[in-house]
Amino acid sequence: MTTTVQKAAVRAVGTGHVRVEGRDKVTGAARYAGDIPFTELAYGWLVLSTVARGRIRDIASAPVLEMPGVLAVLDHRNAPRLKTDFVGMMGTRPDPTCAVFQGDTVPHLGWPVALVVAETPEQAREAAEALAVEYETLPHDIEFTGDHPDSRPADGRMPGVTDKGDLQAELTASAVVVDEEYTTPEEHHHPMEPHAATARWEDGRLEVVDSNQGTSWVVSELANLFSLDPASVRVRSEHVGGGFGSKGVRAHQVAAVMAATVLHRPVRVALTRPQMFALAGHRSPTIQRIRLGAYADGRLRALDHRSVSRTATVYEFVEASAGVARVMYDADAHHTENRVVRLDVPSPTFMRGPGEAPGSFALESALDELAEKCGIDPIELRLRNEPGRGPVSGLPFASRNLRACFEEGARRFGWAERDPRPGVRREGRWLLGTGTAAASFPAGAAPSTAAITAEPDGRFTVRISAADIGTGARTALTLVAADALDVPPEQVTVLIGDSEFGFAMIAGGSMGTRSWSMAVIAAARDLRERLVPGMAIPPEGITVRSDTTAQIAALARMERHSYGAQFAEVAVDPATGEVRVRRMLGMFAAGRIVNPLTARSQFTGGMIWGISMALHEEAVRDPAFGGPVGADLAGYHVATHADVPRIEADWVDDTDPDDPVGIKGIGEVGIVGAAAAIANAVWHATGIRHRRLPIRPDRVLTAAGTDA
Ligand code: MOS
């Protein structure tokens, strides 16, 4: 057969396409990790500690092993030993909460103490609930305060402290000063699809069918933990019902591999919704102090952003909220600091906009307070403080189109007609207000590999171990590949979520589509060079592989970020304290938008989470037992349909001519600044600042002094 490559009539990138797997998803044909059948499948059920700190004295396995269908009870006495002394692919050490059953110490409530495996999930659950675990209880400390004696600078993914200039001198000399504390609570990411993994050994190879944000990552962690050759580990993750940072390696995959190893049959471990509160990770609460000093015209002389977050005693994850100040605004004196307090709680982890989401609430609220004090419009204040270079890095910005976001956003939102005075607009029982905030999120890239096969029938198959966690990445890559191959998207099949396709970046850090696109475009370019019109394609096709390691290493060091301007209108009922968001607009500058249909959904999804963060989400830990009160989706409030008004998201041109793909991440920037825009609108409606999230009705009433 010869090539009959049909040329594409139009570019696919930039035109809206429904998800290529959309039909499969809505008809139920798409199978998620917990749905895929295996013969001889056994089911594991995790048993979590009921004490917040202590030691396991005894686990009464014997009676449980007599129960119907029970095959095994794994705990620290009989589980395989793991290697935990390594730094993994994402530059992190293994989290002991995930490297299960290696000792008798219990460092937090919900610590995995055993896995009960049985023939059916019901039998496993019944036996797990019957398993008697005896603890020696030790006193625990979960009370998070900014001045906790244990607080110390965080050595996370970024430096704990940055410092330039004489902060005190600049603050003293400032015409206007804002000095306030902002707090955000513990928050949880609960993707619709709970975490689930099935592990099995076949012909000396480990196969894990999983729901994760990156098969390469899970392979590397499991290979390290179990001292396996990575080539003998295969991880598949075809469809993923949400991740938001929570779907890396967690306890359930490790427990499933242990059980499959011991039992010599496939074992599935899925987390329940309540278990996810302990085992899926969460966003740490933050206590942030912001000090701004400005000239009378609003230009910053001093910027000080200090954040304290909470982490586990067994693992240091840092919610680096002060990081956003390092790239957003400059000042003559500039100080940022991330501190952590280690307490007896489960490990926090990445959660959509890690650092930026809570950090922007504090910083963008403080900017609004400064605008008020200076008597300057909040947009004008921000534009007067646009930096020419990275405030901390000193690097040039690749493209920084924040100004365009504000200008176009203000025009569409009707900002020009806004009366700046707070508390003066009434509509029946409602007080009305509008607010704005800026957003940014880094646009990074990491090495990936891809393969493209020219098939004998003229079609193309792309293989890349990307993850589509609901973002539309599979569809985006189909469009990118189609343009790179110069064929219509209908001629391209993109296969993802299989570690056999080679190393690839995870769906995380808003880096997935950008990183994978580089690999797909590189492979397509090489393949087109190989294909001569009229040449014969063998039955197995012609395959070309790419590896972007060198390309990524050669990228110029620059400040490269997505930006956005968030706008919100709220109505506040002063009698009940109820806050309703009436409308929102997000105007973004996020590089080349690959698929406008799914991109809009990404942006509005982040903004909706911003409503949720501003008004609803808050996990409250009971100091006595150490766990969250109401650890389910009834007790943990999230924004639902009734809370979400008309939301508009759009974007301005954001070209980056020096960049090989010009694509920036869009997964996280949508949540950044959204909560601040709402809080600023609540101030505009009522004249009262809310510096503590969420803005609950009781807090609105208390702040207004009308609390009965
Ligand atoms: Mo995202 S919080 O990097 O999955």
XYZ file of C-alpha atoms and ligand atoms in Angstrom:
712
model
C 0.000 0.000 0.000
C 1.174 3.514 -0.629
C 0.654 6.699 1.372
C -2.506 8.547 0.621
C -1.999 11.329 3.119
C -4.983 13.612 2.976
C -3.947 17.196 3.640
C -5.713 19.073 6.389
C -7.920 21.874 5.087
C -7.671 23.973 8.253
C -5.595 24.060 11.377
C -7.082 21.889 14.105
C -5.436 23.762 16.977
C -7.576 26.719 17.947
C -10.924 25.296 16.856
C -13.293 23.680 19.317
C -13.442 19.871 19.297
C -15.522 17.632 21.515
C -13.563 15.065 23.477
C -12.458 12.170 21.285
C -13.424 9.740 24.065
C -16.604 11.656 24.954
C -18.992 9.063 23.541
C -17.199 6.275 25.396
C -17.481 8.207 28.620
C -21.156 9.083 28.389
C -22.179 5.601 27.251
C -20.187 3.868 29.963
C -17.893 2.157 27.471
C -14.873 3.925 28.975
C -13.621 1.805 31.828
C -12.055 3.349 34.888
C -9.433 1.620 37.025
C -11.924 0.110 39.451
C -14.164 -1.220 36.648
C -11.761 -3.352 34.649
C -12.415 -7.071 35.115
C -9.660 -9.568 35.934
C -10.013 -13.279 36.442
C -9.170 -14.495 39.938
C -9.409 -10.920 41.206
C -9.175 -10.489 44.989
C -10.105 -7.340 46.881
C -8.104 -5.528 49.504
C -9.617 -3.223 52.102
C -7.396 -0.818 54.001
C -7.712 -0.564 57.782
C -6.827 2.895 59.076
C -5.742 3.874 62.561
C -8.379 5.176 64.930
C -5.837 6.992 67.099
C -3.984 10.163 66.153
C -0.641 9.103 67.592
C 0.751 6.012 69.190
C 2.022 2.517 68.585
C 0.386 -0.646 67.369
C 0.421 -3.169 70.235
C -1.434 -5.965 68.543
C -3.502 -6.775 65.493
C -5.867 -9.718 66.000
C -5.548 -11.256 62.546
C -6.384 -14.862 63.481
C -10.163 -14.481 63.988
C -10.466 -12.381 60.845
C -8.626 -14.991 58.771
C -11.435 -17.415 59.717
C -14.093 -15.126 58.250
C -15.768 -16.005 54.903
C -13.619 -15.379 51.867
C -10.688 -13.831 53.714
C -7.362 -14.607 52.050
C -4.819 -12.556 53.964
C -4.212 -9.830 56.501
C -1.129 -7.763 55.780
C 0.394 -5.492 58.393
C 3.816 -4.341 59.595
C 4.636 -7.847 60.906
C 4.287 -9.759 57.645
C 4.232 -7.237 54.780
C 7.091 -7.130 52.258
C 9.887 -4.711 53.207
C 10.148 -1.579 51.092
C 13.131 0.517 50.122
C 12.320 4.061 51.219
C 15.719 5.715 50.914
C 15.493 7.292 47.471
C 14.594 10.487 45.666
C 12.008 9.804 42.980
C 11.244 11.161 39.533
C 9.494 14.268 40.850
C 12.430 15.050 43.125
C 10.627 13.875 46.246
C 11.274 11.203 48.854
C 8.556 8.611 49.400
C 5.816 9.684 51.778
C 5.711 7.127 54.635
C 1.887 7.330 54.625
C 2.085 5.704 51.186
C 5.004 3.347 51.905
C 2.708 1.236 54.033
C 3.169 -1.352 56.797
C 6.848 -0.774 57.592
C 6.599 -0.254 61.350
C 4.401 -0.114 64.420
C 4.432 3.677 64.831
C 1.169 5.555 64.207
C 1.901 9.198 63.327
C -1.627 10.407 62.500
C -5.282 9.465 62.465
C -6.118 7.441 59.377
C -2.638 5.900 59.108
C -2.831 2.604 57.174
C -2.286 -0.210 59.697
C -3.451 -3.270 57.742
C -4.863 -4.566 54.480
C -7.510 -7.280 54.593
C -7.794 -9.234 51.341
C -10.813 -11.360 50.464
C -12.644 -12.916 47.534
C -15.211 -10.112 47.328
C -15.159 -6.441 48.302
C -18.003 -7.033 50.745
C -16.111 -9.817 52.518
C -12.973 -7.689 52.652
C -14.868 -4.773 54.090
C -16.686 -6.843 56.699
C -13.437 -8.465 57.807
C -11.591 -5.136 57.835
C -14.258 -3.656 60.058
C -14.003 -6.669 62.373
C -10.219 -6.468 62.680
C -9.313 -5.563 66.259
C -6.240 -3.328 66.506
C -4.819 -2.547 69.924
C -2.886 0.705 70.303
C -0.677 2.304 72.849
C -1.933 5.871 72.614
C 0.399 8.861 72.832
C -0.603 12.518 73.111
C -1.029 14.259 69.770
C -0.771 17.849 68.629
C -2.816 19.033 65.672
C -3.362 22.651 66.702
C -1.997 24.821 63.962
C -0.952 28.329 64.925
C 1.327 30.812 63.191
C 3.558 31.106 66.260
C 3.845 27.371 66.942
C 7.262 26.737 68.566
C 7.942 24.115 65.891
C 7.585 26.573 62.981
C 10.633 26.689 60.735
C 11.640 27.790 57.221
C 10.556 25.274 54.624
C 13.021 23.574 52.336
C 10.545 22.611 49.702
C 10.655 22.703 45.935
C 11.733 26.341 46.208
C 13.857 28.306 48.674
C 12.187 29.006 52.003
C 13.189 32.649 52.116
C 13.949 35.356 49.544
C 15.093 38.776 50.645
C 16.237 41.993 49.025
C 16.431 45.577 50.233
C 15.756 47.048 53.653
C 12.203 46.097 54.443
C 11.858 47.997 57.700
C 13.302 51.184 56.247
C 10.982 51.084 53.243
C 7.927 50.345 55.379
C 8.778 53.245 57.684
C 9.244 55.594 54.746
C 6.015 54.481 53.016
C 3.121 56.904 52.631
C 0.615 54.037 52.884
C 1.008 50.714 54.688
C -1.113 47.564 54.771
C -0.224 44.985 57.428
C -2.734 42.174 57.738
C -3.053 38.465 58.387
C -4.998 36.177 56.062
C -5.883 32.566 56.725
C -7.093 29.695 54.603
C -8.349 26.383 56.005
C -7.468 22.752 55.329
C -9.020 21.852 51.980
C -9.524 18.538 50.229
C -9.510 17.477 46.603
C -12.168 14.894 46.007
C -12.138 13.808 42.386
C -15.382 12.106 41.326
C -13.494 8.851 40.775
C -11.970 7.628 44.021
C -8.442 6.235 43.877
C -8.300 2.600 42.752
C -5.544 0.245 41.652
C -5.292 -3.382 40.592
C -1.914 -5.101 40.728
C -0.915 -8.441 39.246
C 2.209 -10.363 38.362
C 2.454 -12.011 34.996
C 5.530 -13.722 33.573
C 7.775 -12.005 36.088
C 6.393 -8.554 35.308
C 4.310 -6.360 37.549
C 1.267 -4.771 35.974
C -0.776 -2.104 37.743
C -4.043 -0.787 36.363
C -4.546 2.474 38.110
C -6.101 5.926 38.203
C -3.229 8.379 38.259
C -1.737 11.578 36.866
C 1.288 9.921 35.310
C 2.180 6.299 34.660
C 5.913 7.092 34.420
C 5.788 8.519 37.917
C 3.943 5.530 39.382
C 6.320 3.081 37.654
C 9.342 4.862 39.044
C 7.961 5.048 42.593
C 6.842 1.396 42.649
C 10.123 0.187 41.110
C 12.070 2.089 43.768
C 9.876 0.981 46.673
C 9.905 -2.708 45.684
C 13.491 -2.716 44.335
C 12.353 -3.721 40.851
C 13.807 -3.002 37.439
C 11.532 -0.232 36.064
C 11.435 -2.166 32.787
C 9.617 -4.974 34.597
C 6.831 -2.675 35.800
C 3.917 -1.621 33.606
C 1.317 0.894 34.749
C -1.820 1.655 32.772
C -4.212 4.490 33.459
C -6.465 4.969 30.467
C -9.318 7.026 31.904
C -9.074 9.108 35.045
C -12.029 10.755 36.736
C -10.183 13.735 38.168
C -6.949 14.091 40.086
C -6.209 17.729 41.026
C -2.838 16.722 42.490
C -4.088 13.818 44.603
C -3.350 11.001 42.157
C 0.292 10.197 42.455
C 1.481 7.176 44.396
C -0.703 6.709 47.435
C -1.124 3.892 49.962
C -3.546 1.820 47.894
C -1.214 1.087 44.970
C 1.570 0.005 47.303
C -0.797 -2.165 49.342
C -2.197 -3.738 46.152
C 1.285 -4.620 44.892
C 2.169 -6.146 48.272
C -0.975 -8.285 48.284
C -0.556 -9.412 44.678
C 3.031 -10.378 45.502
C 2.027 -12.413 48.551
C -1.104 -14.033 47.092
C 0.078 -14.605 43.493
C -3.189 -13.304 42.103
C -4.558 -9.926 41.005
C -5.578 -7.689 43.902
C -7.603 -4.491 43.733
C -7.547 -1.795 46.392
C -9.901 1.164 46.120
C -10.238 4.029 48.562
C -13.579 4.959 50.043
C -14.646 8.593 50.150
C -13.986 8.852 53.921
C -10.582 7.132 53.510
C -9.640 9.754 50.933
C -9.727 12.390 53.673
C -6.694 10.714 55.238
C -4.960 9.051 52.286
C -5.450 11.258 49.226
C -3.504 14.200 50.628
C -5.023 17.626 51.148
C -4.202 21.311 50.997
C -2.606 22.533 54.204
C -4.204 25.404 56.065
C -2.194 28.605 55.802
C -1.615 31.645 57.990
C -0.206 34.458 55.916
C 0.983 37.903 56.916
C 1.304 40.511 54.221
C 2.932 43.873 54.650
C 2.761 46.345 51.798
C 4.306 49.792 51.845
C 3.630 52.202 49.000
C 4.251 55.693 47.731
C 1.093 57.831 47.662
C 0.645 56.908 43.987
C 0.400 53.207 44.877
C 3.822 52.068 43.656
C 5.237 49.513 46.065
C 8.254 50.374 48.207
C 7.940 47.281 50.401
C 6.401 43.864 49.838
C 6.559 41.247 52.567
C 4.683 37.957 52.169
C 5.156 35.355 54.905
C 3.218 32.126 54.968
C 3.063 29.369 57.529
C 1.569 26.056 56.464
C 1.029 22.807 58.273
C 2.669 19.537 57.366
C 2.957 16.016 58.729
C 5.558 14.794 61.201
C 6.501 11.992 58.798
C 6.743 13.969 55.589
C 7.408 17.573 54.704
C 5.160 18.889 51.977
C 5.152 22.687 51.780
C 2.148 24.731 50.664
C 4.440 27.460 49.337
C 1.941 30.307 49.406
C 4.507 33.120 49.468
C 5.855 31.977 46.079
C 3.298 33.973 44.111
C 4.763 37.245 45.435
C 8.110 36.261 43.917
C 6.793 36.649 40.391
C 3.813 39.019 40.612
C 4.992 42.319 42.071
C 8.325 43.991 42.691
C 9.242 46.504 45.401
C 12.337 48.342 46.571
C 12.412 45.963 49.517
C 11.009 42.513 48.829
C 10.757 39.639 51.289
C 9.000 36.278 51.011
C 9.054 33.377 53.386
C 7.442 29.950 53.557
C 7.452 28.251 56.931
C 6.029 24.928 58.046
C 4.809 23.459 61.287
C 5.015 19.683 61.647
C 1.966 18.270 63.402
C 0.326 14.880 63.900
C -1.777 15.021 60.726
C -1.753 13.158 57.404
C 0.619 14.467 54.743
C -0.675 17.321 52.635
C 0.119 17.262 48.936
C -0.250 19.156 45.669
C -3.760 20.494 45.211
C -4.846 22.598 42.246
C -2.728 25.749 42.260
C -0.499 24.529 45.111
C 0.867 27.662 46.795
C -0.701 30.053 44.286
C -4.325 29.357 45.261
C -4.057 30.329 48.960
C -1.137 32.704 48.322
C -3.113 34.735 45.803
C -6.042 35.019 48.216
C -3.777 36.801 50.685
C -1.711 38.853 48.248
C -4.577 39.939 45.987
C -6.741 40.816 49.002
C -3.902 42.938 50.378
C -3.496 44.717 47.023
C -7.202 45.560 47.168
C -6.748 46.961 50.665
C -3.837 49.048 49.431
C -5.925 50.375 46.529
C -8.637 51.368 48.992
C -6.138 53.154 51.261
C -4.466 54.941 48.344
C -7.793 55.870 46.779
C -6.688 54.261 43.523
C -8.701 51.913 41.357
C -7.553 48.333 42.111
C -6.813 47.615 38.443
C -4.845 50.829 38.048
C -2.891 49.987 41.203
C -1.861 46.645 39.768
C -0.901 48.130 36.421
C 1.283 50.698 38.183
C 3.108 47.795 39.780
C 3.759 45.703 36.686
C 7.384 44.540 36.994
C 9.807 44.655 34.076
C 11.673 41.549 35.216
C 11.147 38.714 37.642
C 11.200 40.455 41.041
C 13.308 37.730 42.631
C 14.889 35.959 39.649
C 15.797 39.117 37.704
C 14.962 37.134 34.553
C 12.991 38.665 31.688
C 9.355 37.665 31.194
C 8.765 35.503 28.128
C 5.338 37.097 27.679
C 3.396 38.856 30.396
C 0.016 39.895 29.131
C -1.623 40.660 32.461
C -2.362 44.228 31.367
C -4.313 42.992 28.353
C -6.299 40.640 30.609
C -7.293 43.520 32.876
C -8.097 45.890 30.037
C -10.236 43.462 28.073
C -11.766 42.015 31.246
C -12.661 45.462 32.602
C -14.314 46.349 29.313
C -16.456 43.216 29.217
C -17.288 43.271 32.916
C -18.301 46.928 32.856
C -15.684 47.967 35.411
C -15.574 51.614 34.250
C -19.049 52.305 35.680
C -18.049 50.986 39.104
C -18.547 53.283 42.085
C -15.523 52.536 44.314
C -17.365 53.287 47.568
C -18.199 50.173 49.615
C -21.597 49.312 51.057
C -23.720 51.703 49.002
C -25.533 49.476 46.475
C -28.778 47.817 47.506
C -31.194 45.598 45.651
C -33.989 44.586 47.982
C -32.384 42.804 50.906
C -29.084 42.353 49.087
C -25.965 44.497 49.207
C -24.095 44.366 45.902
C -20.399 44.623 45.160
C -17.762 43.808 42.581
C -14.156 42.797 42.974
C -11.129 41.883 40.939
C -7.809 40.090 41.379
C -4.840 39.049 39.291
C -3.797 35.465 38.574
C -0.624 33.799 37.432
C 0.759 30.290 37.268
C 4.126 29.044 35.977
C 4.247 27.613 32.452
C 6.894 24.950 32.842
C 7.861 21.979 30.704
C 9.535 18.658 31.414
C 11.084 15.967 29.204
C 8.760 13.477 27.523
C 8.906 10.856 24.821
C 6.374 10.105 22.103
C 6.058 7.693 19.191
C 4.055 8.194 16.024
C 3.283 5.428 13.566
C 2.269 6.038 9.963
C -0.198 3.209 9.368
C -0.561 1.491 5.986
C -4.142 2.783 5.664
C -2.997 6.409 5.820
C -3.901 6.905 9.468
C -1.503 7.895 12.233
C -1.226 6.474 15.730
C 0.391 8.539 18.450
C 1.611 6.767 21.579
C 2.510 8.874 24.569
C 2.156 8.118 28.237
C 0.211 11.285 28.869
C -2.662 11.314 31.355
C -6.091 12.746 30.642
C -7.456 13.348 34.117
C -10.564 15.005 32.720
C -8.746 17.978 31.234
C -9.223 17.015 27.599
C -5.517 16.308 27.123
C -6.160 13.344 24.804
C -8.191 15.561 22.509
C -5.700 18.417 22.712
C -2.881 16.081 21.686
C -4.985 14.788 18.789
C -5.274 18.350 17.482
C -1.602 19.109 18.055
C -0.590 15.894 16.259
C -2.985 16.553 13.373
C -1.487 19.978 12.714
C 2.055 18.718 13.103
C 1.355 15.921 10.630
C -0.741 18.199 8.412
C -3.737 15.866 8.372
C -7.299 16.203 9.703
C -7.729 15.159 13.366
C -10.017 12.310 12.264
C -6.943 10.579 10.831
C -5.108 10.585 14.129
C -5.540 8.213 17.051
C -3.823 9.176 20.287
C -3.143 6.402 22.777
C -2.181 7.519 26.280
C -1.879 6.299 29.858
C 0.425 3.321 29.358
C 3.981 3.305 30.650
C 4.953 0.995 27.781
C 4.835 4.072 25.547
C 7.911 5.436 27.290
C 8.739 8.136 29.726
C 6.481 11.220 29.873
C 5.736 14.142 32.144
C 2.780 13.815 34.517
C -0.503 15.692 34.232
C 0.545 18.146 36.891
C 1.936 21.563 37.525
C -0.029 22.754 34.460
C 2.852 21.246 32.482
C 1.245 18.243 30.825
C -0.116 19.482 27.515
C 2.834 21.816 26.975
C 5.394 19.078 27.671
C 3.624 16.336 25.716
C 2.966 18.617 22.747
C 6.688 19.233 22.400
C 7.278 15.491 22.148
C 4.411 14.931 19.714
C 5.499 17.807 17.467
C 9.114 16.565 17.456
C 8.057 13.045 16.478
C 5.679 14.344 13.799
C 8.395 16.505 12.266
C 10.783 13.544 12.041
C 8.083 11.276 10.676
C 7.169 13.735 7.927
C 10.798 13.802 6.897
C 10.732 10.001 6.617
C 7.556 9.851 4.542
C 8.070 10.408 0.853
C 4.887 10.744 -1.249
C 4.035 7.452 -2.873
C 6.333 5.401 -0.672
C 5.198 1.962 0.445
C 4.194 1.641 4.090
C 4.864 -1.848 5.491
C 2.049 -3.642 7.339
C 3.554 -2.776 10.727
C 3.699 0.885 9.716
C 6.587 3.308 10.064
C 7.291 4.486 13.587
C 9.330 7.450 14.712
C 10.153 8.266 18.326
C 11.029 11.531 20.013
C 12.656 12.471 23.279
C 12.556 16.119 24.325
C 15.192 15.907 27.060
C 17.709 17.954 25.054
C 15.081 20.378 23.792
C 13.863 21.092 27.322
C 17.416 21.535 28.600
C 18.047 24.073 25.840
C 15.001 26.231 26.702
C 16.064 29.760 27.628
C 15.760 30.592 31.315
C 12.919 33.096 31.525
C 9.946 33.938 33.687
C 7.224 32.117 31.780
C 3.717 32.157 33.248
C 0.047 32.128 32.399
C -1.860 35.181 33.617
C -5.415 36.127 34.317
C -7.708 38.870 35.561
C -10.577 37.648 37.730
C -13.802 39.608 38.160
C -16.706 38.782 40.465
C -20.010 40.331 41.411
C -21.589 39.277 44.685
C -24.767 39.896 46.613
C -24.648 39.773 50.408
C -27.697 39.446 52.627
C -26.786 41.312 55.813
C -29.656 39.676 57.706
C -28.560 36.091 57.106
C -24.903 36.520 56.188
C -25.457 34.688 52.927
C -23.094 35.513 50.063
C -24.175 34.739 46.507
C -21.818 35.070 43.580
C -23.888 36.647 40.794
C -21.451 36.532 37.924
C -17.796 35.936 37.240
C -15.498 36.731 34.388
C -11.995 35.416 33.947
C -9.829 36.852 31.195
C -6.658 34.856 30.674
C -3.376 35.054 28.792
C -2.297 31.457 28.549
C -0.348 31.022 25.371
C -1.793 29.243 22.369
C -5.185 27.790 23.289
C -5.284 24.311 21.757
C -8.965 23.427 22.148
C -11.207 26.384 23.043
C -14.055 24.077 24.077
C -12.193 22.153 26.765
C -9.944 25.115 27.647
C -12.986 27.169 28.628
C -14.109 24.272 30.791
C -10.674 24.153 32.470
C -10.748 27.863 33.240
C -14.322 27.912 34.526
C -13.628 24.757 36.549
C -10.839 26.580 38.343
C -13.038 29.636 38.877
C -15.856 27.504 40.298
C -13.314 26.022 42.688
C -12.504 29.617 43.602
C -16.157 30.155 44.592
C -15.955 26.957 46.602
C -12.734 28.102 48.272
C -14.114 31.573 49.011
C -17.443 30.505 50.447
C -17.656 26.802 51.267
C -14.609 24.616 51.704
C -13.189 24.006 55.146
C -12.105 20.790 56.825
C -12.294 21.246 60.577
C -10.175 18.905 62.688
C -11.399 17.930 66.114
C -8.476 18.514 68.481
C -9.594 15.600 70.676
C -9.539 12.804 68.105
C -7.370 14.453 65.481
C -9.487 13.928 62.395
C -11.757 16.079 60.273
C -15.338 16.416 61.462
C -17.745 15.049 58.854
C -15.172 13.415 56.592
C -17.485 12.959 53.613
C -19.098 15.097 50.936
C -22.058 15.834 53.201
C -19.841 17.306 55.902
C -17.261 18.887 53.609
C -19.073 21.558 51.634
C -18.203 22.290 48.030
C -19.845 24.638 45.560
C -22.628 22.864 43.696
C -24.857 23.905 40.778
C -27.000 26.203 42.908
C -23.914 28.138 43.992
C -22.544 28.682 40.510
C -23.840 31.597 38.459
C -23.104 32.577 34.890
C -19.357 32.254 34.488
C -17.507 33.521 31.500
C -13.922 32.659 30.695
C -12.064 33.932 27.687
C -8.538 34.813 26.685
C -6.413 37.419 24.986
C -3.706 36.776 22.394
C -0.585 35.573 24.136
C 2.106 34.699 21.659
C 5.581 33.726 22.715
C 7.645 33.708 19.512
C 10.758 32.296 21.173
C 8.932 29.251 22.494
C 8.947 25.998 20.518
C 5.201 25.352 21.032
C 3.771 28.528 22.550
C 1.408 26.452 24.670
C 1.114 27.347 28.347
C -0.636 25.471 31.105
C -4.293 26.210 31.806
C -5.087 23.657 34.500
C -4.355 25.814 37.514
C -4.379 29.518 36.672
C -8.209 29.493 36.729
C -8.384 29.047 40.496
C -5.651 31.609 41.231
C -7.067 34.935 42.399
C -10.665 33.730 42.130
C -11.266 33.622 45.902
C -9.639 37.053 46.326
C -11.872 38.577 43.631
C -14.907 37.283 45.551
C -13.604 38.450 48.936
C -12.833 41.858 47.435
C -16.372 41.983 46.044
C -17.759 41.130 49.493
C -15.826 44.104 50.876
C -17.194 46.319 48.104
C -20.729 45.144 48.912
C -20.508 45.485 52.688
C -17.471 47.585 53.586
C -16.142 44.681 55.647
C -12.935 42.797 54.882
C -12.898 39.046 55.211
C -9.355 37.850 55.695
C -10.314 34.376 56.804
C -11.697 31.767 54.393
C -14.293 30.550 53.881
C -16.586 33.579 54.136
C -19.296 31.698 56.021
C -22.664 33.290 56.863
C -21.823 33.277 60.586
C -18.570 35.111 59.879
C -20.388 37.692 57.763
C -22.825 38.250 60.631
C -20.132 38.379 63.311
C -18.027 40.795 61.290
C -21.059 43.012 60.740
C -21.730 43.020 64.482
C -25.238 41.706 63.958
C -24.581 38.284 65.429
C -27.432 37.466 67.792
Mo -1.667 19.670 39.965
S -2.005 20.300 41.889
O 0.026 19.947 39.840
O -2.121 18.096 39.845
